[in-house]
PDB file of C-alpha atoms in Angstrom:
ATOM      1  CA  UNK A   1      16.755  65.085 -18.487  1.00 97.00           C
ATOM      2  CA  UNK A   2      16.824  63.619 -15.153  1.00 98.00           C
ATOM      3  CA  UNK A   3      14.102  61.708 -12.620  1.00 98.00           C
ATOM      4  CA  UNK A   4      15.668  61.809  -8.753  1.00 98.00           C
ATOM      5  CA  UNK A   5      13.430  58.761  -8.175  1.00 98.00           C
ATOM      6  CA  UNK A   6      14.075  57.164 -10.969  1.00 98.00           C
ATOM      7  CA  UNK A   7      13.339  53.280 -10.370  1.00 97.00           C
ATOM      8  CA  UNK A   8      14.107  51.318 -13.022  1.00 97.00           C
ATOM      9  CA  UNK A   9      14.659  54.358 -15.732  1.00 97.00           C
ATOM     10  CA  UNK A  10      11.179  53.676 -17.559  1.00 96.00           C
ATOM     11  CA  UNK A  11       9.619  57.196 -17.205  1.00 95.00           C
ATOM     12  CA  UNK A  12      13.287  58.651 -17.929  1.00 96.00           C
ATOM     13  CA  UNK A  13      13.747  56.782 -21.010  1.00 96.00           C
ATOM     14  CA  UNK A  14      10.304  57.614 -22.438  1.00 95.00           C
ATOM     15  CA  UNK A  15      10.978  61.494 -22.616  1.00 94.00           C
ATOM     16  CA  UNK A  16      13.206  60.435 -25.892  1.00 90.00           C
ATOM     17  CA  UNK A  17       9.915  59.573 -28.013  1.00 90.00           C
ATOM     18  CA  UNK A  18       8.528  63.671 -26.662  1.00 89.00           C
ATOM     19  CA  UNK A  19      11.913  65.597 -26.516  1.00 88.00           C
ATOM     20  CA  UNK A  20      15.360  65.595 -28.222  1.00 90.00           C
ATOM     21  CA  UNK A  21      17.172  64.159 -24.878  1.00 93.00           C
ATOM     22  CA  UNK A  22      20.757  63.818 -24.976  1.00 93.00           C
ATOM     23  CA  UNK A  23      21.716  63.257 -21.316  1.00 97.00           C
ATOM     24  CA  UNK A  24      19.764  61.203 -18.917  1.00 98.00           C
ATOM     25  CA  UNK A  25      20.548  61.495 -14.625  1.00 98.00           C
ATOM     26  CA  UNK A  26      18.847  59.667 -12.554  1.00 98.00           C
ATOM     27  CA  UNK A  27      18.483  58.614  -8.824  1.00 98.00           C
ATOM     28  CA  UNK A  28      17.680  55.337  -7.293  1.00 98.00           C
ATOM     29  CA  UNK A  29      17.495  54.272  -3.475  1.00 97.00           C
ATOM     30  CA  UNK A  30      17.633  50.121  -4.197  1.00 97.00           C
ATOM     31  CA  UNK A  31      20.712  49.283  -5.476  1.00 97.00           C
ATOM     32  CA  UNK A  32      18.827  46.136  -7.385  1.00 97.00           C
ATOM     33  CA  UNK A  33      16.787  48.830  -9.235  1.00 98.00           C
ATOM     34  CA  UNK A  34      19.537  51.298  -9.812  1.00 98.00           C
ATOM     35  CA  UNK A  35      21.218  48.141 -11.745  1.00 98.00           C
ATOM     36  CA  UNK A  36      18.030  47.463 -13.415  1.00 98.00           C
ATOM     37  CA  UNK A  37      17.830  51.133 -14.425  1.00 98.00           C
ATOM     38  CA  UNK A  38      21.697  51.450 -15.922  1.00 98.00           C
ATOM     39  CA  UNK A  39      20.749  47.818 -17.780  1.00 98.00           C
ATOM     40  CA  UNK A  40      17.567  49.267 -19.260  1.00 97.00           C
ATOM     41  CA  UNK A  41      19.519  52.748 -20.619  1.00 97.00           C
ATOM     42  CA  UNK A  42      21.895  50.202 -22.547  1.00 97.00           C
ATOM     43  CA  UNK A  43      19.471  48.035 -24.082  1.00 97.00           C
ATOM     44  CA  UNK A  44      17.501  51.119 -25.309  1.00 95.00           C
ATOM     45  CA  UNK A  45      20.474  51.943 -27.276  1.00 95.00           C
ATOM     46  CA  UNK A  46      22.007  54.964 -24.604  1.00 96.00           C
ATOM     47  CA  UNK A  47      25.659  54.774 -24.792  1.00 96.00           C
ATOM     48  CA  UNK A  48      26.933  54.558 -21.253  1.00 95.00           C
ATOM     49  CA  UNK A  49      28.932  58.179 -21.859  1.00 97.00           C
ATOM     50  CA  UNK A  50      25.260  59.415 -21.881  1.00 97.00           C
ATOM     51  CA  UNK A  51      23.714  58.706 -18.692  1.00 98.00           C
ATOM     52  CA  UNK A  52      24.392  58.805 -15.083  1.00 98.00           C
ATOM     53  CA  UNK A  53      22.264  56.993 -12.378  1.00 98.00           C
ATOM     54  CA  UNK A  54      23.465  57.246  -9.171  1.00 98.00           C
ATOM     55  CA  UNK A  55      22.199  54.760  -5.973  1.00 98.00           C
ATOM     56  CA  UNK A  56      21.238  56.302  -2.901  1.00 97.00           C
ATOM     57  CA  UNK A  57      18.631  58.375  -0.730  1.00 98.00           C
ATOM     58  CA  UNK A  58      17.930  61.194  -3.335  1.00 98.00           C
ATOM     59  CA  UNK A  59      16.380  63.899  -0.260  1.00 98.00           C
ATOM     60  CA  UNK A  60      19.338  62.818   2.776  1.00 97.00           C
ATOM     61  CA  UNK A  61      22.156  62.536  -0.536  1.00 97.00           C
ATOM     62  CA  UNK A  62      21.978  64.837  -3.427  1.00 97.00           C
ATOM     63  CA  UNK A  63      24.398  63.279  -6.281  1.00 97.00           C
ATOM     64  CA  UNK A  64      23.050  65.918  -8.731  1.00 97.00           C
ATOM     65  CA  UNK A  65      24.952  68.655  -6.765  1.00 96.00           C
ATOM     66  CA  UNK A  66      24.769  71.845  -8.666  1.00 95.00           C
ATOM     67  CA  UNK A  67      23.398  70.474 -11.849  1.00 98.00           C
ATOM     68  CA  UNK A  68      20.684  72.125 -13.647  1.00 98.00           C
ATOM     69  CA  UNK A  69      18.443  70.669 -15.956  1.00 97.00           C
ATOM     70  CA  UNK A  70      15.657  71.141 -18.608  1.00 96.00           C
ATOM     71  CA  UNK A  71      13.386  68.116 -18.601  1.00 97.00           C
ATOM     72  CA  UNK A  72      12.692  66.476 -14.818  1.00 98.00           C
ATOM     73  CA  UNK A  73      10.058  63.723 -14.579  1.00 98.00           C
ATOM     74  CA  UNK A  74       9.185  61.632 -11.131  1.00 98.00           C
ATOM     75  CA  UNK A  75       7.209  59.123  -9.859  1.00 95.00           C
ATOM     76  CA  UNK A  76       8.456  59.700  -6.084  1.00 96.00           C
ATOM     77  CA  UNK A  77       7.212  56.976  -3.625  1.00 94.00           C
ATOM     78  CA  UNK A  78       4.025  58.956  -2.609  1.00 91.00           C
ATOM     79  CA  UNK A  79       4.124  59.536   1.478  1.00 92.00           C
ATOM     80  CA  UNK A  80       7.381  58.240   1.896  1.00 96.00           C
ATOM     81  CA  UNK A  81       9.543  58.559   5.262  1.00 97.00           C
ATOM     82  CA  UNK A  82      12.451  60.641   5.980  1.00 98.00           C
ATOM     83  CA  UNK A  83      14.288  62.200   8.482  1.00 97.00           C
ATOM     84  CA  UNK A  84      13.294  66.058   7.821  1.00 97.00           C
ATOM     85  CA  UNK A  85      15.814  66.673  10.216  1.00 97.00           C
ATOM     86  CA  UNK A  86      16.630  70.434  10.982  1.00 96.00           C
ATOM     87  CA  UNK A  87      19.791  70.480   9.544  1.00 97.00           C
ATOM     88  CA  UNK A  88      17.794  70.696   5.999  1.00 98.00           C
ATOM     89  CA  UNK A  89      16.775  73.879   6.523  1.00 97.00           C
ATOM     90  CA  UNK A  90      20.169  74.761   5.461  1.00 97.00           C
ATOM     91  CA  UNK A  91      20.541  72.716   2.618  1.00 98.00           C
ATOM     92  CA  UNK A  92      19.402  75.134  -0.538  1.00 97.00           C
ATOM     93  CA  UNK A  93      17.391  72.281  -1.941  1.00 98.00           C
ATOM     94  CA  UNK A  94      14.675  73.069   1.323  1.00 98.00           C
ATOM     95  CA  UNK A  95      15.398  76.561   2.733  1.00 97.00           C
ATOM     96  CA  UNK A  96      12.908  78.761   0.927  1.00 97.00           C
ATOM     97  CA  UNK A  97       9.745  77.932   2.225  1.00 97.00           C
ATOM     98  CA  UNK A  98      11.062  78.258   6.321  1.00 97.00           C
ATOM     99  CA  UNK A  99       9.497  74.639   7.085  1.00 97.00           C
ATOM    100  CA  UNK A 100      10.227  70.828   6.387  1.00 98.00           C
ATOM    101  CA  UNK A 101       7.843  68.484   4.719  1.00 98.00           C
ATOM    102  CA  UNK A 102       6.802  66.320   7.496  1.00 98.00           C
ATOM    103  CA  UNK A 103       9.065  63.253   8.083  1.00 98.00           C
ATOM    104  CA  UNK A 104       5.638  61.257   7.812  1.00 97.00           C
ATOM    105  CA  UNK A 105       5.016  62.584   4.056  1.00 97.00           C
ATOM    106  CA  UNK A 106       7.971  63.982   1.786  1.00 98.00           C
ATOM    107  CA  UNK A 107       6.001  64.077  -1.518  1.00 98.00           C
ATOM    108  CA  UNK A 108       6.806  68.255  -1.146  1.00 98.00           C
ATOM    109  CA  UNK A 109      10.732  67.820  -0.190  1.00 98.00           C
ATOM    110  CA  UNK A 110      10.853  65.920  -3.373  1.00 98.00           C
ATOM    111  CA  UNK A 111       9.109  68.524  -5.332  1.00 98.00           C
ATOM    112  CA  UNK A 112      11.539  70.965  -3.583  1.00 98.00           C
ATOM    113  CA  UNK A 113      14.068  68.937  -4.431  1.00 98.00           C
ATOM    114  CA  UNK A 114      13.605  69.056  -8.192  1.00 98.00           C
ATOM    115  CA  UNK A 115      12.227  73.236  -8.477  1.00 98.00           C
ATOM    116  CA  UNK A 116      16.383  73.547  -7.348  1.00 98.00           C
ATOM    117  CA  UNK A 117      17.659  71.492  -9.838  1.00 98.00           C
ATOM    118  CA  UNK A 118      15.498  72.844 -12.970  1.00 98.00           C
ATOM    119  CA  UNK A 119      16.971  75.472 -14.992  1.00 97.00           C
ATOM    120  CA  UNK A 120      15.840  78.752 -15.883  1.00 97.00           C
ATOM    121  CA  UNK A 121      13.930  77.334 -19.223  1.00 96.00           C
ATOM    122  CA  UNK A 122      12.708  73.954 -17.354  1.00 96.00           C
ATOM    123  CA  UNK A 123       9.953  71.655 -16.832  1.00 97.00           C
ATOM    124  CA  UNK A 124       8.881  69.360 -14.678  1.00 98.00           C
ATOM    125  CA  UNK A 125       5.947  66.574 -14.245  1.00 98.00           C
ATOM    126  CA  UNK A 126       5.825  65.024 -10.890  1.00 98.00           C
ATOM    127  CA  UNK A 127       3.327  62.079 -10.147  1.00 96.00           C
ATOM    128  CA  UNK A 128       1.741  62.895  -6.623  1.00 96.00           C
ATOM    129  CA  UNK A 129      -0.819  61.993  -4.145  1.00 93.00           C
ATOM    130  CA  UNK A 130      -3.479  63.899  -3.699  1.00 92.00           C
ATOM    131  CA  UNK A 131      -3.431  65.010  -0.420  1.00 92.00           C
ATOM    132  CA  UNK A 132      -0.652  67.454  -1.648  1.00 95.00           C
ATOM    133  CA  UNK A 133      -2.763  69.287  -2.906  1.00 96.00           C
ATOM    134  CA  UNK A 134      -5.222  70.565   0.370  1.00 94.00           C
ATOM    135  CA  UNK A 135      -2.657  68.887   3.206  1.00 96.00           C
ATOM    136  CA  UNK A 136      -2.195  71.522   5.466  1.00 97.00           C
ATOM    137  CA  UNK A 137       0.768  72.554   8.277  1.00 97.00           C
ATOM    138  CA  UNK A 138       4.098  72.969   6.622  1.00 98.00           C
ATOM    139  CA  UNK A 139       3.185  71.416   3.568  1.00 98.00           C
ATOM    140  CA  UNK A 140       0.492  74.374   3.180  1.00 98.00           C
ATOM    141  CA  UNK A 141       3.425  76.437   3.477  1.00 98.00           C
ATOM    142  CA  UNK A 142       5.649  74.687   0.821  1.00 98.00           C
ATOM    143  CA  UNK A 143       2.788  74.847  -0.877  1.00 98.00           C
ATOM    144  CA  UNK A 144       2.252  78.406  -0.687  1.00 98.00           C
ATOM    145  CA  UNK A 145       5.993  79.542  -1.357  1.00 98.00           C
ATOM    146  CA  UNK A 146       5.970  77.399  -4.551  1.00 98.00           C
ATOM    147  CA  UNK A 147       2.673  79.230  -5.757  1.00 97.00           C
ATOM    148  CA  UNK A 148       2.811  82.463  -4.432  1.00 97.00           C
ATOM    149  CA  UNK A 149       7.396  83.564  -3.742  1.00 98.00           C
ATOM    150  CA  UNK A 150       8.328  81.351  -6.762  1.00 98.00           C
ATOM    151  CA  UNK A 151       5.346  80.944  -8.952  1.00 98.00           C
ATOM    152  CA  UNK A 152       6.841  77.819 -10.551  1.00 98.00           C
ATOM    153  CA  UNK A 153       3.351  75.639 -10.366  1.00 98.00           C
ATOM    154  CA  UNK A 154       1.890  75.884 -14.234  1.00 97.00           C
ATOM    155  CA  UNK A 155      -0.674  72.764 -14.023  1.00 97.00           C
ATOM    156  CA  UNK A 156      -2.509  70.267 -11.479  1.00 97.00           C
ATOM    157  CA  UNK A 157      -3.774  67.570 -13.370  1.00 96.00           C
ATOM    158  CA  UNK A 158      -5.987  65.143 -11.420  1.00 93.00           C
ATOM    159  CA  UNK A 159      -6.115  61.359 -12.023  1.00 88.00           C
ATOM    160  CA  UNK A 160      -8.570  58.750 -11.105  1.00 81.00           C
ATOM    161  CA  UNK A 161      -8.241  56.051  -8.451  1.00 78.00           C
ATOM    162  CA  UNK A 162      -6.760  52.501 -10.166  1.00 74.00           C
ATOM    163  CA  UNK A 163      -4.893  54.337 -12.686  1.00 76.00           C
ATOM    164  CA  UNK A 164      -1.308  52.868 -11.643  1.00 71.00           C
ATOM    165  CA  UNK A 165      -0.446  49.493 -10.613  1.00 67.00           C
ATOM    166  CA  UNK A 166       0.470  49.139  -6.716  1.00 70.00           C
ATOM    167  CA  UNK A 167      -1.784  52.118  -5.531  1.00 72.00           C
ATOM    168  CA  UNK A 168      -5.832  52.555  -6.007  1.00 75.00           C
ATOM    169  CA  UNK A 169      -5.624  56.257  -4.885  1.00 82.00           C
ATOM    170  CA  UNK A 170      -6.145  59.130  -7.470  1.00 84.00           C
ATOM    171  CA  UNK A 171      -3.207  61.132  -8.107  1.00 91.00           C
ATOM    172  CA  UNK A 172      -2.482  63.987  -9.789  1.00 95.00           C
ATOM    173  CA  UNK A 173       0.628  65.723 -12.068  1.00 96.00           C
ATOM    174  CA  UNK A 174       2.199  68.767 -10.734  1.00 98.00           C
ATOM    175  CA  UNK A 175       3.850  70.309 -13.939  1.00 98.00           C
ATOM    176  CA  UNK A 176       6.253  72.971 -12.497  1.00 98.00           C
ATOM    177  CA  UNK A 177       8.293  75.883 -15.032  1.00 97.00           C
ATOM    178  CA  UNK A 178      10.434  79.350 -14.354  1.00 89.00           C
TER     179      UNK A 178
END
């Protein structure tokens, strides 16, 4: 199982009470989290041979390289900042759809991001904004090649406003499969 944005490992480590999860990978951008995160695998009883959480930028440094998995879960920071620079558009991860998710917004690169790394049998629930869902330039594109070239979107759940602590928007759950 792995969650590129993974924080402090909560969501991760509550896939073990729905699926038989062996393996956990995670990302995390602030090192003080990514400590949290490896501290909270060990005191849930996760032998340290059975994870991996890696610190760093998830979308500008991909530690999961070539790694497939079955189970992906995020939270991403919704409307977060990144470079989108043009360079990604040859990085596998972000090629298919032709276009970047804006630099302003890059809920979709980390959707892109985790439709590369799930294997031919996987799922994934992403936590998103909204606007994701009727946003329009080149995340109507990535939006259209991840419906219509890869058909890989299986459910949009939408969630009220106030349902999360730290935002009052409504959200919804992208749940992605092959």
């Amino acid at each position: 199982a792995a969650d590129p944005t993974c924080g402090s490992g909560s969501l991760l480590l509550r896939l073990k009470n729905y699926a038989n999860i062996c393996n956990y990978y995670g990302q995390e951008l602030t090192s003080t989290t990514y400590n949290l995160a490896r501290m909270n695998m060990i005191l849930r009883g996760i032998p340290y041979r059975n994870f991996n959480i890696y610190n760093g930028d998830t979308l500008e440094h991909d530690y999961f390289g070539d790694m497939k998995f079955r189970v992906q879960v995020a939270n991403p920071p919704y409307s977060a900042k990144w470079s989108a620079s043009s360079s990604f558009l040859d990085d596998p991860r972000f090629s298919g759809a032709g276009k970047l998710a804006p630099s302003s917004k890059a809920d979709f690169a980390f959707v892109e991001h985790m439709v590369y790394h799930m294997d031919d049998d996987g799922r994934i629930a992403v936590l998103l904004p909204h606007g994701v869902l009727f946003r329009s330039g080149s995340e109507d594109t990535i939006r259209r090649y991840l419906i219509k070239d890869l058909n890989v979107l299986d459910a949009v759940i939408g969630l009220p406003a106030n349902l999360f602590h730290g935002t009052g928007i409504p959200v919804c759950c992208l749940v992605l499969r092959k």
